[in-house]
PDB file of C-alpha atoms in Angstrom:
ATOM      1  CA  MET A   1     -58.100  61.259  -4.632  1.00 39.00           C
ATOM      2  CA  THR A   2     -58.669  57.957  -6.424  1.00 42.00           C
ATOM      3  CA  THR A   3     -56.853  59.032  -9.583  1.00 44.00           C
ATOM      4  CA  VAL A   4     -53.860  60.119  -7.500  1.00 40.00           C
ATOM      5  CA  ALA A   5     -53.789  56.903  -5.464  1.00 55.00           C
ATOM      6  CA  LEU A   6     -54.177  54.457  -8.344  1.00 55.00           C
ATOM      7  CA  PRO A   7     -50.599  54.767  -9.671  1.00 61.00           C
ATOM      8  CA  ARG A   8     -49.351  53.865  -6.186  1.00 77.00           C
ATOM      9  CA  VAL A   9     -51.155  50.506  -6.133  1.00 77.00           C
ATOM     10  CA  PRO A  10     -48.603  48.546  -8.245  1.00 84.00           C
ATOM     11  CA  ALA A  11     -45.779  49.853  -6.045  1.00 86.00           C
ATOM     12  CA  ARG A  12     -47.614  48.826  -2.865  1.00 89.00           C
ATOM     13  CA  LEU A  13     -48.359  45.393  -4.316  1.00 90.00           C
ATOM     14  CA  GLY A  14     -44.723  45.104  -5.387  1.00 89.00           C
ATOM     15  CA  ARG A  15     -43.500  45.821  -1.861  1.00 90.00           C
ATOM     16  CA  PHE A  16     -45.975  43.265  -0.518  1.00 90.00           C
ATOM     17  CA  VAL A  17     -44.665  40.626  -2.931  1.00 90.00           C
ATOM     18  CA  LEU A  18     -41.029  41.302  -2.056  1.00 90.00           C
ATOM     19  CA  ARG A  19     -41.698  41.099   1.665  1.00 89.00           C
ATOM     20  CA  MET A  20     -44.374  38.416   2.052  1.00 89.00           C
ATOM     21  CA  PHE A  21     -43.979  36.277  -1.066  1.00 90.00           C
ATOM     22  CA  ARG A  22     -40.157  36.244  -1.099  1.00 88.00           C
ATOM     23  CA  PRO A  23     -39.643  35.490  -4.800  1.00 87.00           C
ATOM     24  CA  HIS A  24     -36.261  33.821  -4.230  1.00 87.00           C
ATOM     25  CA  ILE A  25     -38.112  31.131  -2.247  1.00 89.00           C
ATOM     26  CA  TYR A  26     -41.576  30.845  -3.786  1.00 92.00           C
ATOM     27  CA  VAL A  27     -40.533  31.388  -7.405  1.00 94.00           C
ATOM     28  CA  THR A  28     -37.649  28.941  -7.042  1.00 95.00           C
ATOM     29  CA  TYR A  29     -39.943  26.350  -5.474  1.00 95.00           C
ATOM     30  CA  GLY A  30     -42.659  26.782  -8.126  1.00 96.00           C
ATOM     31  CA  LEU A  31     -40.102  26.581 -10.935  1.00 97.00           C
ATOM     32  CA  LEU A  32     -38.376  23.454  -9.640  1.00 96.00           C
ATOM     33  CA  TRP A  33     -41.654  21.767  -8.701  1.00 97.00           C
ATOM     34  CA  VAL A  34     -43.145  22.128 -12.190  1.00 97.00           C
ATOM     35  CA  LEU A  35     -39.930  21.148 -13.982  1.00 97.00           C
ATOM     36  CA  ALA A  36     -39.419  18.106 -11.738  1.00 95.00           C
ATOM     37  CA  LEU A  37     -43.016  16.931 -12.037  1.00 96.00           C
ATOM     38  CA  GLU A  38     -43.384  17.404 -15.776  1.00 96.00           C
ATOM     39  CA  GLY A  39     -39.862  16.221 -16.551  1.00 94.00           C
ATOM     40  CA  SER A  40     -40.241  13.048 -14.490  1.00 93.00           C
ATOM     41  CA  ALA A  41     -43.624  12.280 -16.023  1.00 94.00           C
ATOM     42  CA  VAL A  42     -42.178  12.539 -19.534  1.00 93.00           C
ATOM     43  CA  ALA A  43     -38.949  10.660 -18.764  1.00 89.00           C
ATOM     44  CA  LEU A  44     -40.861   7.773 -17.161  1.00 88.00           C
ATOM     45  CA  SER A  45     -42.249   7.018 -20.626  1.00 83.00           C
ATOM     46  CA  GLY A  46     -38.676   6.662 -21.889  1.00 80.00           C
ATOM     47  CA  THR A  47     -38.714   9.725 -24.127  1.00 82.00           C
ATOM     48  CA  ALA A  48     -36.419  12.726 -23.953  1.00 81.00           C
ATOM     49  CA  TRP A  49     -37.735  15.714 -22.014  1.00 90.00           C
ATOM     50  CA  ARG A  50     -36.925  19.316 -22.657  1.00 92.00           C
ATOM     51  CA  PRO A  51     -38.942  22.310 -21.415  1.00 94.00           C
ATOM     52  CA  SER A  52     -41.388  23.678 -23.982  1.00 94.00           C
ATOM     53  CA  GLY A  53     -43.516  26.786 -24.255  1.00 95.00           C
ATOM     54  CA  GLY A  54     -46.268  24.935 -22.419  1.00 96.00           C
ATOM     55  CA  THR A  55     -43.837  24.127 -19.619  1.00 97.00           C
ATOM     56  CA  TRP A  56     -43.144  27.798 -18.999  1.00 97.00           C
ATOM     57  CA  ILE A  57     -46.856  28.604 -19.033  1.00 97.00           C
ATOM     58  CA  ARG A  58     -47.308  25.985 -16.310  1.00 98.00           C
ATOM     59  CA  VAL A  59     -44.392  27.434 -14.334  1.00 98.00           C
ATOM     60  CA  VAL A  60     -45.781  30.973 -14.488  1.00 98.00           C
ATOM     61  CA  SER A  61     -49.288  29.730 -13.651  1.00 98.00           C
ATOM     62  CA  VAL A  62     -48.140  27.810 -10.566  1.00 98.00           C
ATOM     63  CA  VAL A  63     -46.033  30.724  -9.300  1.00 97.00           C
ATOM     64  CA  LEU A  64     -48.949  33.129  -9.785  1.00 97.00           C
ATOM     65  CA  ALA A  65     -51.280  30.654  -8.068  1.00 97.00           C
ATOM     66  CA  LEU A  66     -48.911  30.534  -5.082  1.00 96.00           C
ATOM     67  CA  LEU A  67     -48.933  34.346  -4.998  1.00 96.00           C
ATOM     68  CA  PHE A  68     -52.759  34.311  -5.176  1.00 96.00           C
ATOM     69  CA  LEU A  69     -52.857  31.972  -2.159  1.00 95.00           C
ATOM     70  CA  ARG A  70     -50.335  34.108  -0.243  1.00 93.00           C
ATOM     71  CA  MET A  71     -52.516  37.196  -0.826  1.00 93.00           C
ATOM     72  CA  LEU A  72     -55.525  35.197   0.327  1.00 93.00           C
ATOM     73  CA  ASP A  73     -53.725  34.032   3.478  1.00 89.00           C
ATOM     74  CA  GLU A  74     -52.863  37.612   4.354  1.00 90.00           C
ATOM     75  CA  GLN A  75     -56.580  38.428   4.467  1.00 90.00           C
ATOM     76  CA  LYS A  76     -57.637  35.149   6.074  1.00 86.00           C
ATOM     77  CA  ASP A  77     -55.153  35.503   8.940  1.00 82.00           C
ATOM     78  CA  PHE A  78     -55.843  39.182   9.641  1.00 82.00           C
ATOM     79  CA  ALA A  79     -57.372  38.699  13.099  1.00 80.00           C
ATOM     80  CA  TYR A  80     -54.574  36.350  14.180  1.00 77.00           C
ATOM     81  CA  ASP A  81     -51.880  38.636  12.795  1.00 79.00           C
ATOM     82  CA  ARG A  82     -53.254  41.652  14.685  1.00 85.00           C
ATOM     83  CA  VAL A  83     -52.305  39.851  17.903  1.00 80.00           C
ATOM     84  CA  HIS A  84     -49.254  37.790  16.974  1.00 77.00           C
ATOM     85  CA  HIS A  85     -47.777  39.591  13.931  1.00 80.00           C
ATOM     86  CA  PRO A  86     -48.675  43.285  14.215  1.00 86.00           C
ATOM     87  CA  ASP A  87     -45.986  44.203  11.678  1.00 87.00           C
ATOM     88  CA  ARG A  88     -47.684  42.399   8.769  1.00 88.00           C
ATOM     89  CA  PRO A  89     -48.512  44.667   5.781  1.00 89.00           C
ATOM     90  CA  LEU A  90     -52.295  44.330   6.033  1.00 90.00           C
ATOM     91  CA  VAL A  91     -52.240  45.082   9.773  1.00 89.00           C
ATOM     92  CA  THR A  92     -50.015  48.134   9.388  1.00 90.00           C
ATOM     93  CA  GLY A  93     -51.917  49.474   6.371  1.00 89.00           C
ATOM     94  CA  ALA A  94     -48.990  49.032   3.981  1.00 89.00           C
ATOM     95  CA  ILE A  95     -51.514  47.198   1.788  1.00 90.00           C
ATOM     96  CA  THR A  96     -55.311  47.157   1.826  1.00 91.00           C
ATOM     97  CA  VAL A  97     -57.851  44.399   1.339  1.00 92.00           C
ATOM     98  CA  ALA A  98     -59.076  46.093  -1.841  1.00 92.00           C
ATOM     99  CA  GLU A  99     -55.550  46.174  -3.269  1.00 93.00           C
ATOM    100  CA  LEU A 100     -54.968  42.510  -2.465  1.00 94.00           C
ATOM    101  CA  ARG A 101     -58.275  41.518  -4.022  1.00 93.00           C
ATOM    102  CA  GLY A 102     -57.468  43.579  -7.092  1.00 94.00           C
ATOM    103  CA  GLY A 103     -54.168  41.732  -7.385  1.00 94.00           C
ATOM    104  CA  MET A 104     -55.962  38.390  -7.018  1.00 95.00           C
ATOM    105  CA  ALA A 105     -58.453  39.340  -9.736  1.00 96.00           C
ATOM    106  CA  ALA A 106     -55.600  40.312 -12.068  1.00 96.00           C
ATOM    107  CA  ILE A 107     -53.849  36.994 -11.387  1.00 97.00           C
ATOM    108  CA  THR A 108     -57.048  35.079 -12.168  1.00 97.00           C
ATOM    109  CA  VAL A 109     -57.410  36.827 -15.531  1.00 97.00           C
ATOM    110  CA  VAL A 110     -53.743  36.335 -16.441  1.00 97.00           C
ATOM    111  CA  VAL A 111     -53.623  32.607 -15.637  1.00 98.00           C
ATOM    112  CA  ALA A 112     -56.911  32.014 -17.471  1.00 98.00           C
ATOM    113  CA  LEU A 113     -55.602  33.743 -20.589  1.00 98.00           C
ATOM    114  CA  LEU A 114     -52.234  31.980 -20.412  1.00 97.00           C
ATOM    115  CA  ASN A 115     -53.812  28.547 -20.071  1.00 98.00           C
ATOM    116  CA  ALA A 116     -56.296  29.220 -22.847  1.00 97.00           C
ATOM    117  CA  VAL A 117     -53.241  28.856 -25.088  1.00 96.00           C
ATOM    118  CA  LEU A 118     -52.788  25.293 -23.789  1.00 95.00           C
ATOM    119  CA  SER A 119     -56.291  23.822 -23.561  1.00 95.00           C
ATOM    120  CA  PRO A 120     -59.714  24.273 -21.942  1.00 96.00           C
ATOM    121  CA  THR A 121     -58.658  21.509 -19.509  1.00 95.00           C
ATOM    122  CA  ALA A 122     -55.716  23.604 -18.337  1.00 97.00           C
ATOM    123  CA  VAL A 123     -57.954  26.646 -17.779  1.00 97.00           C
ATOM    124  CA  LEU A 124     -60.457  24.614 -15.779  1.00 97.00           C
ATOM    125  CA  LEU A 125     -57.816  22.946 -13.599  1.00 97.00           C
ATOM    126  CA  ILE A 126     -55.967  26.132 -12.646  1.00 97.00           C
ATOM    127  CA  LEU A 127     -59.213  27.987 -11.902  1.00 97.00           C
ATOM    128  CA  LEU A 128     -60.421  25.087  -9.748  1.00 97.00           C
ATOM    129  CA  ALA A 129     -57.247  25.374  -7.663  1.00 96.00           C
ATOM    130  CA  LEU A 130     -57.780  29.111  -7.162  1.00 96.00           C
ATOM    131  CA  GLY A 131     -61.447  28.517  -6.389  1.00 96.00           C
ATOM    132  CA  TYR A 132     -60.583  25.955  -3.733  1.00 95.00           C
ATOM    133  CA  GLY A 133     -58.383  28.543  -2.081  1.00 93.00           C
ATOM    134  CA  LEU A 134     -61.376  30.888  -1.865  1.00 92.00           C
ATOM    135  CA  LEU A 135     -63.495  28.073  -0.433  1.00 92.00           C
ATOM    136  CA  LEU A 136     -61.002  27.676   2.406  1.00 88.00           C
ATOM    137  CA  VAL A 137     -61.780  31.190   3.609  1.00 84.00           C
ATOM    138  CA  ALA A 138     -65.443  30.253   4.001  1.00 85.00           C
ATOM    139  CA  LEU A 139     -64.535  26.980   5.745  1.00 85.00           C
ATOM    140  CA  GLU A 140     -62.376  28.733   8.328  1.00 80.00           C
ATOM    141  CA  ARG A 141     -65.097  31.300   9.004  1.00 81.00           C
ATOM    142  CA  LEU A 142     -67.684  28.568   9.492  1.00 82.00           C
ATOM    143  CA  SER A 143     -65.489  26.336  11.651  1.00 79.00           C
ATOM    144  CA  ALA A 144     -63.274  27.626  14.430  1.00 78.00           C
ATOM    145  CA  ALA A 145     -61.681  24.163  14.632  1.00 78.00           C
ATOM    146  CA  VAL A 146     -60.450  24.402  11.046  1.00 78.00           C
ATOM    147  CA  ALA A 147     -58.904  27.786  11.746  1.00 73.00           C
ATOM    148  CA  GLU A 148     -57.341  26.913  15.115  1.00 76.00           C
ATOM    149  CA  ARG A 149     -56.393  23.225  15.008  1.00 84.00           C
ATOM    150  CA  GLN A 150     -53.127  22.966  13.117  1.00 84.00           C
ATOM    151  CA  LEU A 151     -53.407  19.379  11.873  1.00 89.00           C
ATOM    152  CA  LEU A 152     -57.035  19.779  10.813  1.00 89.00           C
ATOM    153  CA  ASN A 153     -56.146  23.003   9.045  1.00 87.00           C
ATOM    154  CA  LEU A 154     -53.374  21.222   7.150  1.00 90.00           C
ATOM    155  CA  ALA A 155     -55.740  18.423   6.117  1.00 91.00           C
ATOM    156  CA  VAL A 156     -58.189  20.983   4.752  1.00 90.00           C
ATOM    157  CA  THR A 157     -55.734  23.362   3.120  1.00 90.00           C
ATOM    158  CA  TYR A 158     -53.186  20.959   1.622  1.00 93.00           C
ATOM    159  CA  PRO A 159     -55.493  19.693  -1.167  1.00 94.00           C
ATOM    160  CA  VAL A 160     -54.913  22.974  -3.000  1.00 94.00           C
ATOM    161  CA  GLN A 161     -51.307  21.831  -3.490  1.00 94.00           C
ATOM    162  CA  ILE A 162     -52.574  18.503  -4.817  1.00 95.00           C
ATOM    163  CA  MET A 163     -54.828  20.380  -7.226  1.00 97.00           C
ATOM    164  CA  LEU A 164     -51.885  22.399  -8.519  1.00 97.00           C
ATOM    165  CA  GLY A 165     -49.933  19.170  -9.015  1.00 97.00           C
ATOM    166  CA  LEU A 166     -52.866  17.698 -10.916  1.00 97.00           C
ATOM    167  CA  TYR A 167     -53.012  20.864 -12.998  1.00 98.00           C
ATOM    168  CA  VAL A 168     -49.375  20.422 -14.046  1.00 97.00           C
ATOM    169  CA  TYR A 169     -49.743  16.708 -14.810  1.00 97.00           C
ATOM    170  CA  LEU A 170     -53.148  16.708 -16.485  1.00 97.00           C
ATOM    171  CA  SER A 171     -52.598  19.877 -18.504  1.00 96.00           C
ATOM    172  CA  ALA A 172     -49.390  18.315 -19.828  1.00 95.00           C
ATOM    173  CA  ALA A 173     -51.329  15.137 -20.612  1.00 95.00           C
ATOM    174  CA  ALA A 174     -54.053  17.116 -22.392  1.00 94.00           C
ATOM    175  CA  SER A 175     -51.438  18.734 -24.622  1.00 91.00           C
ATOM    176  CA  GLY A 176     -49.828  15.382 -25.436  1.00 90.00           C
ATOM    177  CA  THR A 177     -46.623  16.119 -23.517  1.00 90.00           C
ATOM    178  CA  VAL A 178     -47.298  13.367 -20.963  1.00 91.00           C
ATOM    179  CA  THR A 179     -48.915   9.961 -21.351  1.00 89.00           C
ATOM    180  CA  ALA A 180     -51.116   9.617 -18.275  1.00 90.00           C
ATOM    181  CA  ASP A 181     -50.952   6.275 -16.456  1.00 91.00           C
ATOM    182  CA  TRP A 182     -50.828   4.767 -12.937  1.00 93.00           C
ATOM    183  CA  ARG A 183     -47.436   6.326 -12.255  1.00 93.00           C
ATOM    184  CA  ALA A 184     -49.150   9.669 -11.773  1.00 95.00           C
ATOM    185  CA  VAL A 185     -50.164   8.508  -8.273  1.00 96.00           C
ATOM    186  CA  PRO A 186     -46.688   7.754  -6.850  1.00 95.00           C
ATOM    187  CA  LEU A 187     -45.245  10.749  -8.716  1.00 95.00           C
ATOM    188  CA  LEU A 188     -47.731  13.151  -7.135  1.00 96.00           C
ATOM    189  CA  ALA A 189     -47.265  11.364  -3.801  1.00 96.00           C
ATOM    190  CA  LEU A 190     -43.512  11.921  -4.120  1.00 95.00           C
ATOM    191  CA  CYS A 191     -44.002  15.660  -4.601  1.00 94.00           C
ATOM    192  CA  ALA A 192     -46.428  15.732  -1.672  1.00 96.00           C
ATOM    193  CA  CYS A 193     -44.017  13.926   0.662  1.00 96.00           C
ATOM    194  CA  VAL A 194     -41.154  16.280  -0.223  1.00 95.00           C
ATOM    195  CA  PHE A 195     -43.269  19.372   0.418  1.00 95.00           C
ATOM    196  CA  LEU A 196     -44.884  18.021   3.590  1.00 96.00           C
ATOM    197  CA  HIS A 197     -41.512  17.020   5.006  1.00 96.00           C
ATOM    198  CA  PHE A 198     -40.493  20.673   4.818  1.00 95.00           C
ATOM    199  CA  GLU A 199     -43.878  21.796   6.147  1.00 95.00           C
ATOM    200  CA  PHE A 200     -43.569  19.617   9.258  1.00 96.00           C
ATOM    201  CA  ALA A 201     -39.856  20.289   9.718  1.00 96.00           C
ATOM    202  CA  ARG A 202     -40.270  24.070   9.757  1.00 93.00           C
ATOM    203  CA  LYS A 203     -43.031  23.796  12.365  1.00 93.00           C
ATOM    204  CA  THR A 204     -41.309  21.334  14.682  1.00 95.00           C
ATOM    205  CA  ALA A 205     -39.550  22.590  17.804  1.00 95.00           C
ATOM    206  CA  TRP A 206     -38.823  21.493  21.346  1.00 95.00           C
ATOM    207  CA  GLU A 207     -40.231  24.687  22.859  1.00 91.00           C
ATOM    208  CA  ASP A 208     -43.876  25.775  22.630  1.00 83.00           C
ATOM    209  CA  ASP A 209     -44.606  29.043  20.844  1.00 75.00           C
ATOM    210  CA  PRO A 210     -48.340  29.931  20.730  1.00 68.00           C
ATOM    211  CA  GLY A 211     -47.683  32.492  18.010  1.00 68.00           C
ATOM    212  CA  ALA A 212     -46.009  29.996  15.688  1.00 73.00           C
ATOM    213  CA  HIS A 213     -48.769  27.374  15.170  1.00 81.00           C
ATOM    214  CA  LEU A 214     -46.355  24.445  15.493  1.00 90.00           C
ATOM    215  CA  TYR A 215     -47.259  20.821  14.744  1.00 93.00           C
ATOM    216  CA  SER A 216     -45.076  19.839  17.671  1.00 93.00           C
ATOM    217  CA  GLN A 217     -47.577  21.545  19.973  1.00 90.00           C
ATOM    218  CA  ASP A 218     -50.135  18.913  18.969  1.00 90.00           C
ATOM    219  CA  LEU A 219     -47.867  15.903  18.399  1.00 94.00           C
ATOM    220  CA  GLY A 220     -44.997  16.630  20.748  1.00 94.00           C
ATOM    221  CA  ALA A 221     -41.478  17.346  19.551  1.00 95.00           C
ATOM    222  CA  ARG A 222     -40.586  13.687  18.979  1.00 96.00           C
ATOM    223  CA  GLY A 223     -43.930  12.908  17.347  1.00 96.00           C
ATOM    224  CA  SER A 224     -43.692  15.815  14.928  1.00 96.00           C
ATOM    225  CA  ALA A 225     -40.079  14.905  14.130  1.00 96.00           C
ATOM    226  CA  ALA A 226     -41.168  11.322  13.442  1.00 97.00           C
ATOM    227  CA  VAL A 227     -43.802  12.533  10.976  1.00 97.00           C
ATOM    228  CA  ALA A 228     -41.246  14.758   9.216  1.00 97.00           C
ATOM    229  CA  ALA A 229     -38.797  11.857   8.961  1.00 96.00           C
ATOM    230  CA  GLY A 230     -41.557   9.479   7.830  1.00 97.00           C
ATOM    231  CA  LEU A 231     -42.558  11.828   5.025  1.00 96.00           C
ATOM    232  CA  ALA A 232     -38.957  11.931   3.792  1.00 95.00           C
ATOM    233  CA  ALA A 233     -38.923   8.127   3.884  1.00 95.00           C
ATOM    234  CA  GLY A 234     -42.173   8.107   1.922  1.00 95.00           C
ATOM    235  CA  ALA A 235     -40.549  10.264  -0.759  1.00 94.00           C
ATOM    236  CA  VAL A 236     -37.669   7.800  -1.051  1.00 91.00           C
ATOM    237  CA  ILE A 237     -40.070   4.846  -1.349  1.00 92.00           C
ATOM    238  CA  CYS A 238     -41.917   6.624  -4.160  1.00 93.00           C
ATOM    239  CA  GLU A 239     -38.612   7.315  -5.897  1.00 89.00           C
ATOM    240  CA  VAL A 240     -37.610   3.639  -5.727  1.00 88.00           C
ATOM    241  CA  VAL A 241     -40.999   2.533  -7.076  1.00 89.00           C
ATOM    242  CA  LEU A 242     -40.859   5.024  -9.942  1.00 88.00           C
ATOM    243  CA  PHE A 243     -37.229   5.144 -10.957  1.00 82.00           C
ATOM    244  CA  GLY A 244     -35.304   2.294  -9.355  1.00 74.00           C
ATOM    245  CA  ALA A 245     -35.967  -0.275 -12.080  1.00 59.00           C
ATOM    246  CA  ASP A 246     -34.744   1.893 -14.961  1.00 58.00           C
ATOM    247  CA  SER A 247     -31.076   2.439 -14.141  1.00 60.00           C
ATOM    248  CA  PRO A 248     -28.758   3.224 -11.222  1.00 64.00           C
ATOM    249  CA  LEU A 249     -29.094   6.895 -12.182  1.00 62.00           C
ATOM    250  CA  GLY A 250     -32.784   6.580 -11.409  1.00 62.00           C
ATOM    251  CA  LEU A 251     -31.873   6.273  -7.732  1.00 72.00           C
ATOM    252  CA  LEU A 252     -30.076   9.636  -7.749  1.00 71.00           C
ATOM    253  CA  PRO A 253     -32.963  11.434  -5.977  1.00 72.00           C
ATOM    254  CA  CYS A 254     -32.718   8.885  -3.125  1.00 81.00           C
ATOM    255  CA  LEU A 255     -29.323  10.307  -2.165  1.00 84.00           C
ATOM    256  CA  MET A 256     -31.106  13.399  -0.889  1.00 89.00           C
ATOM    257  CA  ALA A 257     -32.414  11.253   2.010  1.00 91.00           C
ATOM    258  CA  ALA A 258     -29.094  11.926   3.764  1.00 93.00           C
ATOM    259  CA  LEU A 259     -30.356  15.440   4.592  1.00 95.00           C
ATOM    260  CA  PRO A 260     -33.510  14.474   6.544  1.00 95.00           C
ATOM    261  CA  VAL A 261     -31.535  11.685   8.257  1.00 95.00           C
ATOM    262  CA  TRP A 262     -29.019  14.285   9.436  1.00 96.00           C
ATOM    263  CA  GLY A 263     -31.803  16.711  10.327  1.00 96.00           C
ATOM    264  CA  THR A 264     -33.609  14.109  12.430  1.00 96.00           C
ATOM    265  CA  TRP A 265     -30.419  13.154  14.287  1.00 96.00           C
ATOM    266  CA  ARG A 266     -29.475  16.789  14.884  1.00 96.00           C
ATOM    267  CA  PHE A 267     -32.945  17.746  16.155  1.00 96.00           C
ATOM    268  CA  LEU A 268     -33.359  14.764  18.493  1.00 96.00           C
ATOM    269  CA  SER A 269     -29.841  15.018  19.909  1.00 95.00           C
ATOM    270  CA  ALA A 270     -30.029  18.782  20.512  1.00 94.00           C
ATOM    271  CA  ARG A 271     -33.276  18.575  22.549  1.00 93.00           C
ATOM    272  CA  ARG A 272     -33.753  22.306  22.145  1.00 93.00           C
ATOM    273  CA  GLY A 273     -34.596  24.744  19.364  1.00 94.00           C
ATOM    274  CA  GLY A 274     -36.192  23.821  16.070  1.00 94.00           C
ATOM    275  CA  TRP A 275     -35.545  21.433  13.227  1.00 94.00           C
ATOM    276  CA  PRO A 276     -32.431  22.504  11.252  1.00 95.00           C
ATOM    277  CA  LEU A 277     -34.092  24.286   8.359  1.00 93.00           C
ATOM    278  CA  PRO A 278     -31.074  24.119   5.998  1.00 94.00           C
ATOM    279  CA  ALA A 279     -31.496  20.334   5.973  1.00 95.00           C
ATOM    280  CA  ALA A 280     -35.224  20.573   5.223  1.00 95.00           C
ATOM    281  CA  MET A 281     -34.756  23.204   2.516  1.00 95.00           C
ATOM    282  CA  GLY A 282     -31.852  21.264   1.056  1.00 94.00           C
ATOM    283  CA  PHE A 283     -34.035  18.168   0.815  1.00 95.00           C
ATOM    284  CA  VAL A 284     -36.701  20.071  -1.123  1.00 95.00           C
ATOM    285  CA  LEU A 285     -34.254  21.752  -3.499  1.00 94.00           C
ATOM    286  CA  GLY A 286     -32.011  18.714  -3.878  1.00 93.00           C
ATOM    287  CA  SER A 287     -34.881  16.323  -4.538  1.00 92.00           C
ATOM    288  CA  HIS A 288     -36.355  18.504  -7.269  1.00 94.00           C
ATOM    289  CA  LEU A 289     -32.975  19.188  -8.870  1.00 92.00           C
ATOM    290  CA  ALA A 290     -32.146  15.468  -8.831  1.00 89.00           C
ATOM    291  CA  LEU A 291     -35.466  14.670 -10.512  1.00 90.00           C
ATOM    292  CA  ILE A 292     -34.820  17.307 -13.193  1.00 92.00           C
ATOM    293  CA  ALA A 293     -31.302  15.982 -13.792  1.00 88.00           C
ATOM    294  CA  TRP A 294     -32.642  12.439 -14.083  1.00 84.00           C
ATOM    295  CA  ALA A 295     -35.334  13.530 -16.552  1.00 88.00           C
ATOM    296  CA  VAL A 296     -32.829  15.358 -18.740  1.00 86.00           C
ATOM    297  CA  VAL A 297     -30.006  12.817 -18.699  1.00 79.00           C
ATOM    298  CA  LEU A 298     -31.706   9.401 -18.607  1.00 66.00           C
ATOM    299  CA  PRO A 299     -33.212   9.282 -22.136  1.00 53.00           C
TER     300      PRO A 299
END
């Protein structure tokens, strides 16, 4: 039985990835995030930036880390999904816990081997990010508040994104691609604000939906919208601090602020439904693309 079933595992994992990981979203985000972060860090030193072999290792590592975390979430949220999302692959049996854990083990080996080409620092940093993801499972099992309270859960889970950002920056610094300095703080804060704007926007709505785990259920629709708008403003402030003194082109990423401004106006004036997601997604994609363009053109 086992020998017959084994060849089916890659196909089942592949269907899981296509449905739950949505490569056109996650892969695009991981790609643009790494290119924007590394490119900006290099360009801030005044030197030309072009993607290298190490850049693509970091891109692949971040995308695989995001897939690792998505597989972990599928297991972590099993009890909740049985009630609110009975069509999820793990609930329906389209994938098993053993298959997901096998995929996670394979990802761990692959990213470790890839980053061994870069440096021991890179290996340590990417494995720490994956390890923190595993720690979150234990935290949610030990604390019902962490699992059920949306804002507390975000505060506990978001650091894994910070760790992946540190992996990109510090592994590039260890290889000599980036000269580490104080600008790492506002640069990482910029990436965090862009991501968190989307995170709050997609979970902000006028109506309550117990199955959606919305931030607006804790903060109110206007309060959650204010946080989403404030995070976009924080991204713009970071952009001005980092790039505004170099040239007018350095303010190119700030133009993307028009999207969250429109999104905030549209959401508050409608007084029904959710935040317009095209505006939030456009802000994420536009901000990263603007940073990449700035990094390539400025030097």
